[in-house]
Amino acid sequence: MESIFPGGQAVVAGSTMRGAIPAISHTHGASNCQRCGAQWKRGENQLPLGGEFCPECIGLGRITSRDDLYREPMTEFMVRAADVCAWSGTLTPAQAGASQDIIQTINRQRPLLVWAVTGAGKTEMTFPAVAAVLASGGMVGYASPRIDVCNELFPRLQRAFPTVASTLLHGQQTQGYAGEQLVVCTVHQLLRFYHAFQLLIVDEVDAFPMVNSRLLHAAVRSALLPTGAKVYLSATPDRKLLHQARHGEIDVTYLARRFHGYPLPVPRCHWCRQTTLTTSLRPLLAVVGQYRQQFVPVMIFVPTVPLLTTIVERIHHRWPQIKVAGVHANDSHRIEKIQAFRQGQTTVLVTTTILERGVTIGGLQVIVWQACHQHFQANALVQVAGRAGRANWQPDGNVDFFYHRYTLAIAETIRQIKKMNRRGGF
């Protein structure tokens, strides 16, 4: 039997417990998963020993027509004092306006899209609304499709709300939910909750694997209370969100300036021969050498893992004294390497697009090698460029694109960045 937790749901094999419902229901020749909302033709996903299973949410543990789903009532949280938030910063006028819109969406019970440039301070803008819900005894969730974003958010929220019980949930964590009022989790983990959150904030809603995922959007709807508020945060909304905004299905608030008031860095473009991009690497090493003399952290984005390995080896061979590391999605030491880079123990970090979001490093310089590769779409390049210039003491970090073909994605990235800078008054 899986662990059962307040405000959540668990599969209980053969359960006769009060409040249990069939894990898989049947209507009009179709089978429906009561956990994730998936639907298929009855008899399509048969087990050898009889019964059906849901293939969509099997990663959270197999759920079958022989199981029951038990939903435990919400925890009664103690109403806290109004000063539950310990964050002592000050919002800019633009941030304060967006923050007020987030507070108002709690009363309107309509979804809100906060369309803010990278480095706008989206997390801090949510603090007043989060504090209001926590102080009223409600449950708050921060969800993101990316583990790295969750790992970045959790310590910041712990510092902002130190007296509130909080937890971090994702596939690399071993502990489960234990009744905390503030939850930071990957969107997949929301499938473990049912009508739990008074306020649910989804950060980087356009990121893989949530974009175009019926399962993950269903998880958000199911985890939210019927009277709850849903807030999407994004610098690059996908087509579905933009369609909903145009047709008035969701409210939108814009923030076109970073919190420090400086514009987004516009990428500098460098054409290279194809052989230079794949074998020579001479321009890349030249730029890294310049940054080495300036003692600034450098993040190099590449499209493939073999290229990542090659670049790490070449930099290490050229400058043995430089501390360089490479990270990718299947790297078992990814978290430790990112933490070392944050703490300045590593100078150069070579990465795939796994770190296009959720990483903030002061004074960071960004290089995209082979920016013309098909893996670098416009939304990814916008996010990658947004890693630079986020610190208020060094807001003019550089972004360099190296390419052989000037693709539509590169052109669209530069167009979007310049458009946001114009909207921000630059």
CSV table of C-alpha atoms in Angstrom, one decimal, residues 168-395:
chain,number,residue,atom,x,y,z
A,168,LEU,CA,10.3,19.5,-1.8
A,169,LEU,CA,8.9,16.7,-3.9
A,170,HIS,CA,10.4,15.2,-7.2
A,171,GLY,CA,11.6,12.0,-8.6
A,172,GLN,CA,15.1,12.3,-7.1
A,173,GLN,CA,13.8,12.8,-3.5
A,174,THR,CA,13.2,9.9,-1.2
A,175,GLN,CA,10.9,11.5,1.4
A,176,GLY,CA,7.1,11.7,0.8
A,177,TYR,CA,4.5,14.3,1.7
A,178,ALA,CA,3.9,14.6,5.4
A,179,GLY,CA,1.2,17.3,5.8
A,180,GLU,CA,3.3,20.4,4.9
A,181,GLN,CA,1.4,23.6,4.0
A,182,LEU,CA,3.8,24.8,1.4
A,183,VAL,CA,4.8,22.3,-1.3
A,184,VAL,CA,7.4,22.8,-4.1
A,185,CYS,CA,7.3,19.9,-6.6
A,186,THR,CA,7.5,18.9,-10.2
A,187,VAL,CA,4.2,18.9,-12.0
A,188,HIS,CA,4.2,15.1,-12.1
A,189,GLN,CA,4.0,15.0,-8.3
A,190,LEU,CA,0.7,16.9,-8.5
A,191,LEU,CA,-1.0,13.7,-9.5
A,192,ARG,CA,-0.6,12.6,-5.9
A,193,PHE,CA,-2.9,15.5,-4.7
A,194,TYR,CA,-6.6,15.9,-5.2
A,195,HIS,CA,-8.4,19.3,-4.5
A,196,ALA,CA,-5.6,20.3,-2.1
A,197,PHE,CA,-4.2,23.7,-3.1
A,198,GLN,CA,-5.9,27.1,-2.5
A,199,LEU,CA,-3.1,28.7,-4.6
A,200,LEU,CA,-1.2,26.7,-7.2
A,201,ILE,CA,1.7,28.5,-9.0
A,202,VAL,CA,3.1,26.8,-12.1
A,203,ASP,CA,6.6,28.2,-13.0
A,204,GLU,CA,8.0,27.7,-16.5
A,205,VAL,CA,4.7,26.4,-17.7
A,206,ASP,CA,5.9,26.2,-21.3
A,207,ALA,CA,8.9,24.0,-20.6
A,208,PHE,CA,9.3,20.4,-21.6
A,209,PRO,CA,7.7,18.0,-20.7
A,210,MET,CA,4.6,20.0,-19.7
A,211,VAL,CA,4.2,21.8,-23.0
A,212,ASN,CA,1.4,20.0,-25.0
A,213,SER,CA,1.0,17.4,-22.2
A,214,ARG,CA,-2.6,16.5,-21.5
A,215,LEU,CA,-1.5,14.5,-18.4
A,216,LEU,CA,0.4,17.3,-16.7
A,217,HIS,CA,-2.3,20.0,-17.4
A,218,ALA,CA,-4.9,17.5,-16.0
A,219,ALA,CA,-2.7,17.1,-12.9
A,220,VAL,CA,-2.8,20.8,-12.3
A,221,ARG,CA,-6.6,21.0,-12.6
A,222,SER,CA,-7.0,18.0,-10.3
A,223,ALA,CA,-4.7,19.2,-7.6
A,224,LEU,CA,-6.3,22.6,-7.3
A,225,LEU,CA,-9.3,23.2,-5.1
A,226,PRO,CA,-12.5,24.0,-7.1
A,227,THR,CA,-12.4,27.5,-5.5
A,228,GLY,CA,-8.6,27.8,-5.8
A,229,ALA,CA,-6.4,30.1,-7.9
A,230,LYS,CA,-4.1,29.0,-10.6
A,231,VAL,CA,-1.1,31.2,-11.7
A,232,TYR,CA,1.1,30.5,-14.6
A,233,LEU,CA,4.6,32.1,-14.8
A,234,SER,CA,6.5,32.2,-18.1
A,235,ALA,CA,8.9,34.3,-20.1
A,236,THR,CA,8.0,32.4,-23.3
A,237,PRO,CA,4.3,31.3,-23.3
A,238,ASP,CA,3.4,28.6,-25.7
A,239,ARG,CA,0.8,28.8,-28.4
A,240,LYS,CA,-2.0,27.3,-26.2
A,241,LEU,CA,-1.5,29.9,-23.5
A,242,LEU,CA,-1.4,32.7,-26.1
A,243,HIS,CA,-4.6,31.4,-27.7
A,244,GLN,CA,-6.3,31.3,-24.3
A,245,ALA,CA,-5.2,34.8,-23.6
A,246,ARG,CA,-6.4,36.2,-26.9
A,247,HIS,CA,-9.8,34.6,-26.4
A,248,GLY,CA,-10.2,35.8,-22.8
A,249,GLU,CA,-10.0,32.4,-21.2
A,250,ILE,CA,-7.2,33.5,-18.9
A,251,ASP,CA,-6.1,36.9,-17.6
A,252,VAL,CA,-2.6,38.2,-18.4
A,253,THR,CA,-0.3,40.6,-16.7
A,254,TYR,CA,3.0,41.7,-18.4
A,255,LEU,CA,6.3,42.6,-16.9
A,256,ALA,CA,8.8,43.7,-19.6
A,257,ARG,CA,11.6,44.9,-17.3
A,258,ARG,CA,14.0,43.0,-15.1
A,259,PHE,CA,13.9,43.8,-11.4
A,260,HIS,CA,17.2,45.8,-11.6
A,261,GLY,CA,15.8,48.0,-14.4
A,262,TYR,CA,18.3,47.1,-17.1
A,263,PRO,CA,17.4,45.6,-20.5
A,264,LEU,CA,17.8,42.0,-21.6
A,265,PRO,CA,21.2,41.3,-23.2
A,266,VAL,CA,20.8,41.0,-27.0
A,267,PRO,CA,22.9,38.1,-28.3
A,268,ARG,CA,26.0,38.8,-30.3
A,269,CYS,CA,26.1,36.6,-33.4
A,270,HIS,CA,29.2,34.9,-34.8
A,271,TRP,CA,29.3,33.0,-38.1
A,272,CYS,CA,31.6,30.0,-38.3
A,273,ARG,CA,32.5,27.4,-40.8
A,274,GLN,CA,30.8,24.0,-40.2
A,275,THR,CA,34.2,22.4,-39.5
A,276,THR,CA,35.0,25.0,-37.0
A,277,LEU,CA,31.8,24.3,-35.0
A,278,THR,CA,32.5,20.5,-35.0
A,279,THR,CA,36.3,20.1,-34.8
A,280,SER,CA,38.3,23.3,-34.5
A,281,LEU,CA,36.5,25.1,-31.6
A,282,ARG,CA,39.0,27.9,-32.0
A,283,PRO,CA,36.5,30.8,-31.6
A,284,LEU,CA,35.0,29.2,-28.5
A,285,LEU,CA,38.4,28.8,-26.9
A,286,ALA,CA,39.2,32.4,-27.7
A,287,VAL,CA,36.1,33.7,-25.9
A,288,VAL,CA,36.6,31.4,-22.9
A,289,GLY,CA,40.2,32.7,-22.7
A,290,GLN,CA,39.0,36.3,-22.6
A,291,TYR,CA,36.5,35.5,-19.8
A,292,ARG,CA,39.2,33.6,-17.9
A,293,GLN,CA,41.2,36.8,-17.7
A,294,GLN,CA,38.1,38.6,-16.3
A,295,PHE,CA,37.5,35.9,-13.6
A,296,VAL,CA,33.8,35.6,-14.4
A,297,PRO,CA,31.7,32.4,-14.5
A,298,VAL,CA,30.9,31.0,-18.0
A,299,MET,CA,28.1,28.7,-19.1
A,300,ILE,CA,28.4,27.1,-22.5
A,301,PHE,CA,25.2,25.6,-24.0
A,302,VAL,CA,25.6,22.8,-26.5
A,303,PRO,CA,23.1,20.6,-28.4
A,304,THR,CA,24.5,17.2,-27.8
A,305,VAL,CA,26.2,15.2,-25.0
A,306,PRO,CA,29.2,14.0,-27.2
A,307,LEU,CA,29.9,17.6,-28.1
A,308,LEU,CA,29.7,18.5,-24.4
A,309,THR,CA,32.3,15.9,-23.6
A,310,THR,CA,34.6,17.1,-26.3
A,311,ILE,CA,34.4,20.7,-25.2
A,312,VAL,CA,35.1,19.9,-21.5
A,313,GLU,CA,38.1,17.9,-22.5
A,314,ARG,CA,39.5,20.6,-24.8
A,315,ILE,CA,39.1,23.4,-22.2
A,316,HIS,CA,40.7,21.2,-19.5
A,317,HIS,CA,43.6,20.4,-21.9
A,318,ARG,CA,44.1,24.0,-22.8
A,319,TRP,CA,43.8,25.4,-19.3
A,320,PRO,CA,44.4,22.7,-16.7
A,321,GLN,CA,44.0,25.2,-13.9
A,322,ILE,CA,40.5,26.1,-15.0
A,323,LYS,CA,37.8,24.1,-13.1
A,324,VAL,CA,35.4,23.0,-15.8
A,325,ALA,CA,32.5,20.6,-15.6
A,326,GLY,CA,29.8,19.2,-17.9
A,327,VAL,CA,26.2,18.4,-17.0
A,328,HIS,CA,23.3,16.8,-18.9
A,329,ALA,CA,19.9,15.2,-18.1
A,330,ASN,CA,21.4,11.7,-17.4
A,331,ASP,CA,24.3,12.9,-15.3
A,332,SER,CA,23.9,11.3,-11.8
A,333,HIS,CA,26.1,14.1,-10.3
A,334,ARG,CA,24.2,16.9,-11.9
A,335,ILE,CA,22.9,18.5,-8.6
A,336,GLU,CA,26.4,18.5,-7.1
A,337,LYS,CA,28.0,20.0,-10.2
A,338,ILE,CA,25.5,22.8,-10.4
A,339,GLN,CA,25.9,23.6,-6.7
A,340,ALA,CA,29.7,23.7,-7.1
A,341,PHE,CA,29.2,26.2,-10.0
A,342,ARG,CA,26.9,28.4,-7.9
A,343,GLN,CA,29.5,28.5,-5.1
A,344,GLY,CA,32.3,29.4,-7.5
A,345,GLN,CA,34.2,26.2,-7.1
A,346,THR,CA,33.7,25.6,-10.9
A,347,THR,CA,34.5,28.4,-13.4
A,348,VAL,CA,33.1,27.0,-16.6
A,349,LEU,CA,30.0,24.8,-16.9
A,350,VAL,CA,29.2,23.1,-20.2
A,351,THR,CA,25.6,22.0,-20.4
A,352,THR,CA,22.8,20.9,-22.7
A,353,THR,CA,19.4,22.7,-22.6
A,354,ILE,CA,18.6,21.0,-19.3
A,355,LEU,CA,19.8,24.2,-17.6
A,356,GLU,CA,18.0,26.7,-19.9
A,357,ARG,CA,15.8,27.6,-16.9
A,358,GLY,CA,15.9,27.8,-13.2
A,359,VAL,CA,19.6,28.7,-12.7
A,360,THR,CA,20.7,32.1,-11.5
A,361,ILE,CA,24.4,32.9,-11.2
A,362,GLY,CA,25.7,36.3,-10.5
A,363,GLY,CA,28.0,37.8,-13.2
A,364,LEU,CA,27.3,34.9,-15.6
A,365,GLN,CA,28.5,35.0,-19.3
A,366,VAL,CA,26.6,32.8,-21.7
A,367,ILE,CA,27.8,31.1,-24.9
A,368,VAL,CA,25.7,29.0,-27.2
A,369,TRP,CA,27.8,26.8,-29.4
A,370,GLN,CA,26.1,25.5,-32.6
A,371,ALA,CA,23.1,27.8,-32.0
A,372,CYS,CA,21.8,26.7,-35.4
A,373,HIS,CA,21.2,23.2,-34.3
A,374,GLN,CA,17.6,21.9,-34.4
A,375,HIS,CA,17.7,21.3,-30.6
A,376,PHE,CA,17.8,25.1,-30.1
A,377,GLN,CA,14.3,26.4,-30.8
A,378,ALA,CA,13.4,30.0,-30.2
A,379,ASN,CA,11.9,29.6,-26.8
A,380,ALA,CA,14.9,27.7,-25.6
A,381,LEU,CA,17.3,30.3,-26.9
A,382,VAL,CA,15.4,33.1,-25.2
A,383,GLN,CA,15.6,31.2,-21.9
A,384,VAL,CA,19.3,30.5,-22.4
A,385,ALA,CA,20.1,34.2,-23.2
A,386,GLY,CA,18.1,35.1,-20.1
A,387,ARG,CA,20.7,33.4,-17.9
A,388,ALA,CA,23.0,36.4,-18.4
A,389,GLY,CA,22.8,39.8,-16.8
A,390,ARG,CA,20.5,38.8,-14.0
A,391,ALA,CA,22.6,40.2,-11.1
A,392,ASN,CA,22.0,43.8,-10.2
A,393,TRP,CA,25.7,44.4,-9.6
A,394,GLN,CA,26.5,43.1,-13.1
A,395,PRO,CA,23.4,43.5,-15.3
